[in-house]
């Protein structure tokens, strides 16, 4: 309970505007770094201060020179101001002029592991403040709030239907059909559901999947041979779809290349840039249109179909072709007219309505917040002994909640975990090496190299394998990697990767590991230094992660349709 309060109660305390000074060690100011303004639990600042003391910070001054602060807890995430959304990110803040304060209060905070928030409110103030009546009143009021705060703290973690965007049921019904209809792919041989299948908890069970050109689903999927054989594996693991309709979700994909933003005037910062159409209602809808134009995912190879040909002209040229395919099917046309108020005839249907229908389906279908952990939050139903020990580790000594924060267990930020490298890589035109530079591929900032988005952990026990490239087939393996990334990387073996057989691709699957300089770069970039945990601790953490599995996770409201209006086969 104390851990929960310490990590989630701060938002309720920051009701007044304050200015937080950033310090290197809790006492000394960092030159040329101004204070950060905090308003009602949020901050507009260039700096985010993580709770995890093992994150190695570097403080850029004026966006260029970098000064390493080995003992500080300050890390720059973006050159532009970033909003601090979770209270976890305030823990470990060193406030300027933090000195010795009231001994009793200090001992209380230390024993309660709540002393960092004491610093935030400067409760360890100067001797002058010790004699200040107003200060003493505030300190006692804070003490009372601390004792009465657990209910408020738990409320921050409880998920309800009100926390999700509202999705129309009729639109979701269209989206269910489109999700499994191969008509949205260039060669009409793959659907969204092929790689995000209901029987596999919204994934494909593979480390690196086979997109357009494959046959079958999940671990049984094979690469076609002959002239139609695939040219490349999908560079990254298929991400889970759980709770993407939650209002807090603002960034998607392993490298965060899709985020809510007004940079292009259409509501999103995406690979489609200014060509992403207006009218997409949620980030899920924006996400849904992007795989349709990806060559190795759904569009197909050059010269194979009109969709991929249009994509090579410009990304938005393909969407009208796909929209026409859908709206000329009478059943789809009638459903769109009935479900969308502004659609009067099938001819009015565009990729925007298709995307919003897909978004409505994904947003409604993959909601899950009825796990044993949720029951513990709402009704105090006890977890198993192992899961309870794991919960205490997760929010305490193991520091998992430093990154896996909030009700979805993700702060949606990016970290380099040093996962083993393999596969074709997410190459770029000017960087043909079979490597994946992660977040740097989106930001072009060297400091973002090999960093990937923190995934949500809800239903994580159902979504193996783990990591941006599915390097670990089990939760135990991924937990062991977090315990000692360098040792786990050294012990990793190629047979741990779940890769469908494709003999003509095997020569490239692990070729990056022969590049010693690239391996040295990846090994050197590590935001997670590991933590002392026993094997019993890992077992308890795994038990807690299993307690995040929804009781109805495998029983979805709509499920997979038996057939789709196009008449194409359903995987």
Coordinates of C-alpha atoms in Angstrom, one line a residue:
X1 CA 0.0 0.0 0.0
X2 CA 2.8 2.4 0.8
X3 CA 4.5 1.6 -2.5
X4 CA 1.2 2.4 -4.3
X5 CA 0.9 5.7 -2.5
X6 CA 4.5 6.6 -3.1
X7 CA 4.2 6.0 -6.8
X8 CA 0.7 7.1 -7.6
X9 CA -0.5 9.6 -5.0
X10 CA 1.5 12.6 -6.0
X11 CA -1.0 13.9 -8.6
X12 CA -3.6 14.4 -5.9
X13 CA -1.2 16.6 -3.9
X14 CA -0.1 19.0 -6.6
X15 CA -3.1 21.2 -6.6
X16 CA -1.1 24.5 -6.4
X17 CA 1.3 25.8 -9.0
X18 CA 4.9 25.2 -8.0
X19 CA 8.3 25.6 -9.5
X20 CA 10.6 22.7 -9.3
X21 CA 14.3 23.4 -9.5
X22 CA 16.4 20.6 -11.0
X23 CA 19.5 19.6 -9.1
X24 CA 22.3 17.1 -9.8
X25 CA 22.4 15.5 -6.3
X26 CA 19.5 17.0 -4.3
X27 CA 21.5 20.0 -3.2
X28 CA 23.6 21.6 -6.0
X29 CA 22.1 23.4 -8.9
X30 CA 22.8 22.4 -12.5
X31 CA 24.2 25.5 -14.2
X32 CA 22.0 27.1 -16.9
X33 CA 19.0 24.9 -16.2
X34 CA 15.9 26.8 -15.3
X35 CA 13.2 25.6 -13.0
X36 CA 10.2 23.7 -14.3
X37 CA 6.7 24.8 -13.8
X38 CA 4.3 22.3 -12.4
X39 CA 0.5 22.7 -12.6
X40 CA -1.9 20.3 -11.1
X41 CA 0.3 17.3 -11.4
X42 CA 1.7 18.0 -14.8
X43 CA 4.8 19.8 -15.9
X44 CA 5.9 21.5 -19.1
X45 CA 9.6 21.1 -19.1
X46 CA 12.6 19.9 -21.1
X47 CA 13.4 17.4 -18.4
X48 CA 11.7 14.3 -17.1
X49 CA 13.0 12.9 -13.9
X50 CA 12.5 9.1 -13.6
X51 CA 12.3 7.1 -10.4
X52 CA 14.8 4.5 -11.7
X53 CA 18.2 5.5 -10.3
X54 CA 19.8 3.1 -12.6
X55 CA 19.0 5.1 -15.7
X56 CA 22.1 6.9 -16.8
X57 CA 21.4 10.5 -17.5
X58 CA 23.0 13.0 -19.8
X59 CA 21.9 16.6 -19.7
X60 CA 22.1 18.4 -23.1
X61 CA 22.7 22.2 -22.7
X62 CA 21.2 24.3 -25.5
X63 CA 20.4 21.1 -27.4
X64 CA 24.0 20.3 -28.3
X65 CA 26.8 19.6 -25.8
X66 CA 26.1 16.9 -23.4
X67 CA 27.3 16.8 -19.8
X68 CA 27.2 13.4 -18.1
X69 CA 25.7 13.4 -14.6
X70 CA 26.6 10.0 -13.3
X71 CA 24.8 10.5 -10.0
X72 CA 21.9 12.6 -11.1
X73 CA 18.5 11.4 -12.0
X74 CA 17.7 13.6 -15.0
X75 CA 17.2 12.4 -18.5
X76 CA 16.3 14.3 -21.6
X77 CA 13.6 12.6 -23.7
X78 CA 13.0 15.3 -26.4
X79 CA 14.4 18.6 -27.4
X80 CA 10.8 20.0 -27.3
X81 CA 9.0 20.3 -24.0
X82 CA 7.5 17.0 -22.8
X83 CA 4.5 16.6 -20.5
X84 CA 5.0 14.6 -17.4
X85 CA 1.9 12.4 -17.2
X86 CA 2.6 10.0 -14.4
X87 CA 3.6 10.6 -10.8
X88 CA 6.2 7.9 -11.1
X89 CA 8.3 10.3 -13.1
X90 CA 8.7 12.7 -10.2
X91 CA 10.1 10.2 -7.8
X92 CA 13.8 10.7 -7.3
X93 CA 13.6 14.4 -8.0
X94 CA 16.4 16.4 -6.3
X95 CA 15.1 19.9 -5.3
X96 CA 17.5 22.7 -4.9
X97 CA 18.2 23.9 -1.4
X98 CA 17.1 20.6 0.0
X99 CA 18.6 20.5 3.5
X100 CA 18.0 18.9 6.9
X101 CA 14.5 19.2 8.2
X102 CA 12.2 18.1 11.1
X103 CA 13.7 14.9 12.4
X104 CA 10.4 13.2 13.3
X105 CA 8.9 13.9 9.9
X106 CA 12.1 13.0 8.2
X107 CA 12.3 9.6 10.0
X108 CA 8.6 9.0 9.2
X109 CA 9.1 9.6 5.5
X110 CA 12.2 7.5 5.4
X111 CA 10.6 4.6 7.1
X112 CA 7.6 4.8 4.8
X113 CA 9.8 5.0 1.7
X114 CA 8.1 8.3 0.9
X115 CA 11.0 10.6 1.4
X116 CA 11.3 11.7 -2.2
X117 CA 7.9 13.4 -2.1
X118 CA 9.0 15.1 1.1
X119 CA 11.8 16.6 -0.9
X120 CA 9.4 17.6 -3.6
X121 CA 7.4 19.7 -1.1
X122 CA 10.6 20.9 0.5
X123 CA 9.5 19.4 3.8
X124 CA 13.2 19.1 4.7
X125 CA 13.5 22.9 4.6
X126 CA 15.9 25.3 6.1
X127 CA 16.3 26.0 9.8
X128 CA 14.3 29.1 9.2
X129 CA 11.4 27.1 7.9
X130 CA 11.5 24.9 11.0
X131 CA 10.3 27.8 13.0
X132 CA 7.7 28.8 10.5
X133 CA 4.2 28.2 11.8
X134 CA 2.6 28.0 8.3
X135 CA 5.2 25.4 7.3
X136 CA 4.5 23.3 10.4
X137 CA 0.7 23.4 9.7
X138 CA 1.4 22.3 6.1
X139 CA 3.6 19.5 7.2
X140 CA 0.9 18.2 9.6
X141 CA -1.8 18.6 6.9
X142 CA 0.4 16.6 4.5
X143 CA 0.8 13.9 7.2
X144 CA -3.0 13.6 7.5
X145 CA -3.4 13.5 3.7
X146 CA -0.9 10.7 3.6
X147 CA -2.9 8.6 6.1
X148 CA -6.2 9.2 4.2
X149 CA -4.8 8.9 0.7
X150 CA -4.9 5.1 -0.1
X151 CA -8.4 5.2 -1.6
X152 CA -7.4 8.1 -3.8
X153 CA -4.2 6.4 -4.8
X154 CA -6.0 3.2 -5.8
X155 CA -8.6 5.1 -7.7
X156 CA -5.8 6.3 -10.1
X157 CA -5.2 2.7 -11.0
X158 CA -8.7 1.4 -11.4
X159 CA -9.9 1.2 -15.0
X160 CA -13.6 1.6 -15.9
X161 CA -15.5 2.0 -19.2
X162 CA -15.4 5.7 -18.7
X163 CA -11.7 5.7 -19.2
X164 CA -12.1 4.6 -22.8
X165 CA -13.1 6.5 -25.9
X166 CA -16.7 5.9 -26.9
X167 CA -17.1 3.7 -29.9
X168 CA -20.3 3.1 -31.9
X169 CA -21.4 -0.5 -31.9
X170 CA -22.6 -0.5 -35.5
X171 CA -19.3 0.9 -36.7
X172 CA -17.5 -1.7 -34.6
X173 CA -19.5 -4.4 -36.4
X174 CA -18.3 -3.2 -39.7
X175 CA -14.8 -3.1 -38.3
X176 CA -15.0 -6.7 -37.2
X177 CA -15.6 -7.8 -40.8
X178 CA -13.0 -5.5 -42.3
X179 CA -10.4 -6.7 -39.7
X180 CA -10.6 -10.2 -41.1
X181 CA -11.3 -9.3 -44.7
X182 CA -8.4 -9.7 -47.0
X183 CA -9.8 -7.2 -49.5
X184 CA -7.8 -4.5 -47.7
X185 CA -4.5 -6.0 -48.8
X186 CA -2.9 -5.4 -52.1
X187 CA -3.0 -9.0 -53.3
X188 CA -6.1 -9.8 -51.2
X189 CA -4.3 -12.6 -49.4
X190 CA -3.8 -11.2 -45.9
X191 CA -6.0 -9.3 -43.3
X192 CA -5.4 -7.4 -40.1
X193 CA -6.6 -10.5 -38.2
X194 CA -3.9 -12.7 -39.8
X195 CA -1.2 -11.2 -37.6
X196 CA -3.6 -10.1 -34.7
X197 CA -5.7 -13.2 -34.4
X198 CA -8.3 -13.9 -31.7
X199 CA -6.9 -17.4 -31.0
X200 CA -3.5 -15.8 -30.2
X201 CA -4.8 -13.0 -28.0
X202 CA -4.5 -10.4 -30.7
X203 CA -1.0 -11.4 -31.8
X204 CA 0.6 -14.0 -34.0
X205 CA 2.8 -15.9 -31.5
X206 CA 5.9 -15.3 -33.7
X207 CA 9.1 -13.3 -33.0
X208 CA 9.2 -11.9 -36.5
X209 CA 6.1 -12.8 -38.6
X210 CA 5.4 -13.3 -42.2
X211 CA 3.1 -10.7 -43.7
X212 CA 2.0 -10.5 -47.3
X213 CA 2.7 -13.8 -49.2
X214 CA 2.5 -16.2 -46.3
X215 CA 0.0 -19.0 -45.7
X216 CA -1.6 -19.9 -42.4
X217 CA -1.9 -18.3 -39.0
X218 CA 0.5 -17.9 -36.0
X219 CA 3.2 -20.5 -35.4
X220 CA 1.8 -22.6 -38.2
X221 CA 2.2 -19.8 -40.8
X222 CA 4.6 -20.7 -43.6
X223 CA 6.3 -18.7 -46.3
X224 CA 5.0 -19.4 -49.8
X225 CA 7.5 -20.6 -52.3
X226 CA 8.2 -20.0 -56.0
X227 CA 7.5 -16.7 -57.7
X228 CA 5.2 -15.6 -54.8
X229 CA 7.7 -16.3 -52.0
X230 CA 8.2 -13.5 -49.5
X231 CA 11.1 -11.1 -49.9
X232 CA 11.5 -10.3 -46.2
X233 CA 10.3 -11.1 -42.7
X234 CA 8.3 -8.5 -40.8
X235 CA 11.1 -6.6 -39.0
X236 CA 9.4 -6.5 -35.6
X237 CA 7.0 -8.5 -33.4
X238 CA 3.3 -7.9 -33.9
X239 CA 2.2 -5.7 -31.0
X240 CA -0.7 -6.6 -28.8
X241 CA -4.0 -4.6 -29.2
X242 CA -5.2 -4.6 -25.6
X243 CA -6.8 -1.4 -24.3
X244 CA -5.6 0.8 -27.2
X245 CA -8.9 2.6 -26.8
X246 CA -7.9 3.9 -23.4
X247 CA -7.9 7.7 -23.3
X248 CA -4.3 7.8 -22.0
X249 CA -2.8 6.2 -25.1
X250 CA -1.0 8.8 -27.1
X251 CA 1.8 6.9 -28.8
X252 CA 1.9 3.7 -30.8
X253 CA 4.3 1.3 -32.5
X254 CA 7.6 0.0 -31.1
X255 CA 9.4 3.2 -32.2
X256 CA 6.6 5.6 -31.5
X257 CA 6.3 6.7 -35.1
X258 CA 2.6 7.4 -34.6
X259 CA 1.6 9.9 -31.9
X260 CA -1.2 12.4 -31.2
X261 CA 0.1 15.8 -32.4
X262 CA -1.0 18.8 -34.4
X263 CA 2.3 19.0 -36.3
X264 CA 0.7 18.3 -39.7
X265 CA -2.8 19.7 -38.9
X266 CA -4.5 16.3 -39.1
X267 CA -4.2 15.4 -35.4
X268 CA -1.3 13.0 -35.7
X269 CA 2.4 12.7 -36.2
X270 CA 2.7 9.7 -38.5
X271 CA 4.8 8.3 -41.4
X272 CA 2.0 9.6 -43.7
X273 CA 2.8 13.2 -42.4
X274 CA 0.5 15.7 -44.1
X275 CA -1.0 13.1 -46.3
X276 CA -2.8 11.3 -43.5
X277 CA -6.5 12.2 -44.1
X278 CA -8.5 14.5 -41.8
X279 CA -11.3 13.0 -39.7
X280 CA -9.7 10.0 -38.1
X281 CA -11.4 9.9 -34.7
X282 CA -8.7 8.1 -32.6
X283 CA -5.1 7.1 -32.7
X284 CA -6.3 3.5 -33.3
X285 CA -8.0 4.6 -36.5
X286 CA -4.8 6.4 -37.6
X287 CA -2.8 3.3 -36.9
X288 CA -5.2 1.0 -38.8
X289 CA -4.5 2.7 -42.2
X290 CA -0.7 2.4 -42.1
X291 CA -0.2 -1.4 -42.4
X292 CA -2.4 -1.3 -45.5
X293 CA 0.3 0.6 -47.3
X294 CA 3.3 -1.3 -45.9
X295 CA 5.0 -3.4 -48.6
X296 CA 5.8 -6.5 -46.5
X297 CA 2.8 -6.3 -44.3
X298 CA -0.3 -5.9 -46.5
X299 CA 0.5 -4.0 -49.7
X300 CA 2.6 -6.5 -51.6
X301 CA 5.7 -6.2 -53.7
X302 CA 6.2 -3.7 -56.6
X303 CA 4.4 -4.5 -59.8
X304 CA 2.2 -7.1 -58.1
X305 CA -0.9 -4.9 -57.8
X306 CA -2.3 -1.4 -58.2
X307 CA -2.2 -0.7 -54.4
X308 CA 1.5 -1.1 -54.0
X309 CA 2.1 0.8 -57.2
X310 CA 0.1 3.7 -55.9
X311 CA 2.0 3.6 -52.6
X312 CA 5.3 4.1 -54.4
X313 CA 3.8 7.2 -56.0
X314 CA 2.7 8.6 -52.7
X315 CA 1.3 6.9 -49.6
X316 CA -2.2 8.5 -49.8
X317 CA -2.7 7.4 -53.4
X318 CA -3.4 3.8 -52.3
X319 CA -6.3 4.5 -49.9
X320 CA -8.9 5.6 -52.5
X321 CA -8.3 2.3 -54.3
X322 CA -8.9 0.3 -51.2
X323 CA -11.9 2.3 -50.2
X324 CA -13.5 1.7 -53.6
X325 CA -12.9 -2.0 -53.3
X326 CA -14.9 -2.0 -50.1
X327 CA -17.8 0.4 -50.9
X328 CA -18.8 -1.4 -54.1
X329 CA -19.6 -4.5 -52.2
X330 CA -23.4 -4.1 -51.5
X331 CA -23.3 -5.5 -48.0
X332 CA -20.5 -3.1 -46.9
X333 CA -22.2 -0.1 -48.6
X334 CA -25.4 -0.7 -46.8
X335 CA -23.7 -1.1 -43.4
X336 CA -21.7 2.1 -43.9
X337 CA -24.8 4.1 -44.8
X338 CA -26.6 2.8 -41.7
X339 CA -23.7 3.3 -39.3
X340 CA -22.4 6.7 -40.3
X341 CA -24.7 9.7 -40.1
X342 CA -22.8 11.7 -42.8
X343 CA -22.7 8.8 -45.3
X344 CA -25.8 9.0 -47.5
X345 CA -24.7 6.6 -50.3
X346 CA -22.0 4.0 -50.6
X347 CA -20.1 6.3 -52.9
X348 CA -19.4 8.6 -49.9
X349 CA -17.3 6.0 -48.1
X350 CA -13.6 6.8 -47.9
X351 CA -10.6 5.4 -46.1
X352 CA -11.6 7.6 -43.2
X353 CA -14.8 5.7 -42.5
X354 CA -13.0 2.4 -43.0
X355 CA -10.3 3.4 -40.5
X356 CA -12.8 4.7 -38.0
X357 CA -14.7 1.4 -38.3
X358 CA -11.6 -0.6 -37.7
X359 CA -10.7 1.7 -34.8
X360 CA -14.1 1.2 -33.3
X361 CA -13.8 -2.6 -33.5
X362 CA -10.2 -2.6 -32.0
X363 CA -11.2 -0.1 -29.3
X364 CA -14.3 -2.1 -28.2
X365 CA -13.1 -5.7 -28.8
X366 CA -9.8 -5.6 -27.0
X367 CA -10.8 -3.9 -23.7
X368 CA -9.7 -5.9 -20.7
X369 CA -9.7 -4.8 -17.1
X370 CA -11.2 -7.8 -15.2
X371 CA -7.9 -9.4 -14.0
X372 CA -7.3 -10.7 -10.5
X373 CA -5.2 -7.5 -10.0
X374 CA -8.3 -5.4 -10.9
X375 CA -10.4 -7.4 -8.4
X376 CA -7.7 -6.7 -5.8
X377 CA -7.9 -3.0 -6.6
X378 CA -11.7 -2.7 -6.6
X379 CA -12.8 -5.1 -4.0
X380 CA -9.7 -6.0 -2.0
X381 CA -9.9 -9.7 -3.2
X382 CA -6.5 -11.1 -2.2
X383 CA -4.0 -12.2 -4.8
X384 CA -2.2 -15.5 -4.4
X385 CA 0.8 -15.4 -2.0
X386 CA 3.3 -15.5 -4.9
X387 CA 1.4 -12.8 -6.9
X388 CA 1.2 -10.6 -3.8
X389 CA 5.0 -10.9 -3.2
X390 CA 5.4 -10.2 -6.9
X391 CA 3.2 -7.1 -6.7
X392 CA 5.3 -5.7 -3.8
X393 CA 8.5 -6.4 -5.8
X394 CA 7.0 -4.8 -8.9
X395 CA 6.1 -1.5 -7.2
X396 CA 9.0 -1.7 -4.8
X397 CA 12.5 -3.1 -4.9
X398 CA 12.4 -4.3 -8.5
X399 CA 11.5 -0.8 -9.7
X400 CA 9.4 -2.3 -12.5
X401 CA 6.8 0.5 -12.1
X402 CA 9.4 3.1 -13.0
X403 CA 8.6 2.4 -16.6
X404 CA 5.5 0.2 -16.5
X405 CA 3.5 2.9 -14.8
X406 CA -0.2 3.8 -14.5
X407 CA -3.3 1.7 -15.1
X408 CA -2.0 0.3 -18.4
X409 CA 1.5 -0.5 -16.9
X410 CA 3.3 1.7 -19.4
X411 CA 4.6 5.2 -19.4
X412 CA 4.7 5.1 -23.2
X413 CA 8.4 6.2 -23.2
X414 CA 11.4 4.6 -24.8
X415 CA 14.3 2.7 -23.4
X416 CA 17.3 0.7 -24.6
X417 CA 17.2 -2.8 -23.0
X418 CA 20.0 -4.4 -25.0
X419 CA 17.8 -7.2 -26.5
X420 CA 19.6 -9.7 -28.8
X421 CA 19.7 -8.5 -32.4
X422 CA 18.5 -10.5 -35.3
X423 CA 16.2 -10.4 -38.4
X424 CA 16.2 -8.1 -41.4
X425 CA 16.1 -5.0 -39.3
X426 CA 14.0 -1.9 -40.0
X427 CA 16.2 -0.6 -42.7
X428 CA 16.0 2.9 -44.2
X429 CA 16.9 4.1 -47.6
X430 CA 20.2 5.7 -46.5
X431 CA 20.9 2.9 -43.9
X432 CA 20.5 -0.5 -45.6
X433 CA 22.2 -2.4 -42.7
X434 CA 19.9 -5.2 -41.3
X435 CA 19.6 -3.5 -37.9
X436 CA 16.9 -1.8 -36.0
X437 CA 17.8 1.6 -34.4
X438 CA 14.4 1.9 -32.7
X439 CA 13.3 5.3 -31.7
X440 CA 16.1 7.0 -33.6
X441 CA 14.5 5.9 -36.8
X442 CA 11.7 8.3 -36.0
X443 CA 13.5 11.2 -34.4
X444 CA 16.9 11.0 -36.1
X445 CA 18.4 11.8 -32.7
X446 CA 21.5 9.7 -31.9
X447 CA 20.6 9.5 -28.2
X448 CA 17.4 7.7 -29.2
X449 CA 19.3 4.8 -30.8
X450 CA 18.1 1.3 -29.9
X451 CA 15.4 2.6 -27.6
X452 CA 11.9 1.1 -27.9
X453 CA 8.5 1.9 -26.5
X454 CA 7.6 0.5 -23.1
X455 CA 4.7 -2.1 -23.7
X456 CA 1.6 -2.4 -21.7
X457 CA 1.7 -5.4 -19.4
X458 CA -2.0 -6.2 -19.3
X459 CA -2.6 -9.7 -20.5
X460 CA 1.1 -10.0 -21.1
X461 CA 1.1 -13.7 -20.2
X462 CA -1.0 -14.3 -23.3
X463 CA 1.2 -12.4 -25.8
X464 CA 4.5 -14.2 -26.0
X465 CA 7.1 -13.9 -27.4
X466 CA 8.5 -10.8 -25.8
X467 CA 10.5 -7.7 -26.8
X468 CA 10.3 -5.5 -29.9
X469 CA 11.7 -8.5 -32.0
X470 CA 10.2 -11.3 -29.9
X471 CA 13.6 -12.4 -28.6
X472 CA 12.3 -14.2 -25.6
X473 CA 9.7 -16.9 -25.8
X474 CA 8.8 -16.9 -22.1
X475 CA 8.1 -14.3 -19.4
X476 CA 10.8 -15.9 -17.3
X477 CA 13.4 -15.2 -20.0
X478 CA 12.3 -11.6 -20.3
X479 CA 12.4 -11.1 -16.6
X480 CA 15.8 -12.6 -16.4
X481 CA 17.0 -10.2 -19.1
X482 CA 15.7 -7.3 -17.0
X483 CA 17.6 -8.7 -14.0
X484 CA 21.0 -8.8 -15.9
X485 CA 20.7 -7.6 -19.5
X486 CA 24.4 -8.2 -20.4
X487 CA 24.5 -11.7 -19.0
X488 CA 21.1 -12.6 -20.6
X489 CA 22.2 -11.3 -24.0
X490 CA 25.4 -13.3 -23.8
X491 CA 23.5 -16.5 -22.9
X492 CA 20.8 -16.0 -25.6
X493 CA 20.7 -18.6 -28.3
X494 CA 19.2 -18.4 -31.8
X495 CA 16.8 -21.3 -31.3
X496 CA 14.9 -19.0 -28.8
X497 CA 13.6 -16.9 -31.7
X498 CA 10.3 -18.1 -33.2
X499 CA 10.9 -17.7 -36.9
X500 CA 8.8 -19.5 -39.6
X501 CA 10.9 -21.6 -41.9
X502 CA 12.1 -19.7 -45.0
X503 CA 15.4 -21.2 -46.2
X504 CA 16.2 -18.4 -48.6
X505 CA 16.0 -15.9 -45.7
X506 CA 18.1 -17.8 -43.1
X507 CA 21.4 -16.3 -44.4
X508 CA 20.2 -12.8 -43.4
X509 CA 18.4 -13.7 -40.1
X510 CA 21.4 -13.5 -37.9
X511 CA 24.0 -11.7 -40.2
X512 CA 23.9 -8.6 -38.0
X513 CA 25.5 -10.5 -35.2
X514 CA 28.7 -10.9 -37.3
X515 CA 29.1 -7.1 -37.3
X516 CA 31.3 -6.6 -34.3
X517 CA 31.1 -2.8 -34.3
X518 CA 27.4 -2.7 -34.5
X519 CA 27.1 -5.3 -31.7
X520 CA 29.4 -3.1 -29.6
X521 CA 27.2 -0.1 -30.3
X522 CA 24.1 -1.9 -29.2
X523 CA 25.7 -3.4 -26.1
X524 CA 27.0 0.0 -25.0
X525 CA 23.6 1.6 -25.3
X526 CA 21.8 0.3 -22.2
X527 CA 19.3 2.2 -20.1
X528 CA 18.7 -0.7 -17.8
X529 CA 21.7 -1.8 -15.7
X530 CA 19.9 -4.7 -14.0
X531 CA 19.0 -5.3 -10.4
X532 CA 19.8 -7.9 -7.7
X533 CA 16.9 -10.3 -7.8
X534 CA 16.8 -14.0 -6.9
X535 CA 15.2 -16.8 -8.9
X536 CA 12.5 -16.8 -6.3
X537 CA 11.9 -13.1 -6.9
X538 CA 11.6 -13.7 -10.7
X539 CA 9.0 -16.5 -10.0
X540 CA 7.0 -14.1 -7.8
X541 CA 7.2 -11.3 -10.4
X542 CA 6.0 -13.8 -13.1
X543 CA 3.1 -14.8 -10.8
X544 CA 2.1 -11.1 -10.5
X545 CA 2.3 -10.7 -14.3
X546 CA -0.1 -13.6 -14.6
X547 CA -2.4 -11.8 -12.2
X548 CA -2.7 -9.1 -14.9
X549 CA -4.6 -11.5 -17.2
X550 CA -8.2 -10.7 -17.7
X551 CA -10.7 -13.4 -16.7
X552 CA -12.5 -12.9 -20.0
X553 CA -9.4 -12.1 -22.1
X554 CA -10.0 -15.1 -24.3
X555 CA -13.7 -14.5 -24.6
X556 CA -14.2 -11.4 -26.8
X557 CA -17.5 -9.7 -27.5
X558 CA -17.5 -10.1 -31.3
X559 CA -14.7 -12.5 -32.0
X560 CA -13.7 -13.8 -35.4
X561 CA -16.4 -13.8 -38.1
X562 CA -17.2 -17.0 -40.0
X563 CA -17.3 -15.2 -43.3
X564 CA -16.8 -11.6 -44.7
X565 CA -18.8 -9.7 -47.4
X566 CA -16.0 -9.9 -50.0
X567 CA -16.3 -13.7 -50.0
X568 CA -12.6 -14.1 -49.5
X569 CA -11.4 -16.8 -47.0
X570 CA -11.1 -15.9 -43.3
X571 CA -8.0 -17.0 -41.6

